[in-house]
Amino acid sequence: MAADPPGTDPADQDPHERDLARRSRTPALSPWLVVASIVLLALAAYALFALTG
């Protein structure tokens, strides 16, 4: 059985493993999604207070 060439990892050759590794480097929740959610909530609160006050 031949050894793998230097600098290669068998896990890198498997597309499923490579896809999992790619997804694991990204945050679970995008910072832009958090900012957009806060802005949306602020606009909803502004509209609510404008209608009731």
One Martini backbone bead per residue (centre of mass of N, CA, C, O) as a GRO file, in nm:
protein
   53
    1MET     BB    1   0.094   0.038   0.026
    2ALA     BB    2   0.071   0.360  -0.049
    3ALA     BB    3   0.159   0.662   0.021
    4ASP     BB    4   0.091   0.971   0.067
    5PRO     BB    5   0.155   1.254  -0.037
    6PRO     BB    6   0.287   1.528   0.052
    7GLY     BB    7   0.029   1.749   0.167
    8THR     BB    8  -0.191   1.529   0.198
    9ASP     BB    9  -0.541   1.458   0.256
   10PRO     BB   10  -0.790   1.233   0.245
   11ALA     BB   11  -1.021   1.429   0.335
   12ASP     BB   12  -0.979   1.629   0.087
   13GLN     BB   13  -1.093   1.414  -0.133
   14ASP     BB   14  -1.366   1.432   0.004
   15PRO     BB   15  -1.648   1.605  -0.062
   16HIS     BB   16  -1.794   1.586   0.210
   17GLU     BB   17  -1.560   1.683   0.389
   18ARG     BB   18  -1.514   1.951   0.241
   19ASP     BB   19  -1.797   2.069   0.297
   20LEU     BB   20  -1.778   2.064   0.606
   21ALA     BB   21  -1.527   2.246   0.628
   22ARG     BB   22  -1.645   2.494   0.490
   23ARG     BB   23  -1.886   2.537   0.695
   24SER     BB   24  -1.709   2.556   0.965
   25ARG     BB   25  -1.577   2.853   0.892
   26THR     BB   26  -1.851   2.963   0.945
   27PRO     BB   27  -2.078   3.127   1.087
   28ALA     BB   28  -2.387   3.064   1.216
   29LEU     BB   29  -2.420   3.389   1.233
   30SER     BB   30  -2.464   3.662   1.073
   31PRO     BB   31  -2.399   3.987   1.133
   32TRP     BB   32  -2.605   4.102   0.925
   33LEU     BB   33  -2.853   3.959   1.043
   34VAL     BB   34  -2.848   4.099   1.316
   35VAL     BB   35  -2.863   4.392   1.216
   36ALA     BB   36  -3.125   4.360   1.050
   37SER     BB   37  -3.303   4.275   1.291
   38ILE     BB   38  -3.270   4.532   1.460
   39VAL     BB   39  -3.377   4.730   1.247
   40LEU     BB   40  -3.655   4.597   1.214
   41LEU     BB   41  -3.742   4.633   1.509
   42ALA     BB   42  -3.716   4.941   1.514
   43LEU     BB   43  -3.925   4.997   1.290
   44ALA     BB   44  -4.163   4.859   1.432
   45ALA     BB   45  -4.159   5.037   1.686
   46TYR     BB   46  -4.200   5.304   1.545
   47ALA     BB   47  -4.472   5.235   1.413
   48LEU     BB   48  -4.623   5.167   1.671
   49PHE     BB   49  -4.582   5.448   1.815
   50ALA     BB   50  -4.707   5.618   1.583
   51LEU     BB   51  -4.998   5.489   1.599
   52THR     BB   52  -5.046   5.527   1.925
   53GLY     BB   53  -4.930   5.841   1.961
   0.00000   0.00000   0.00000
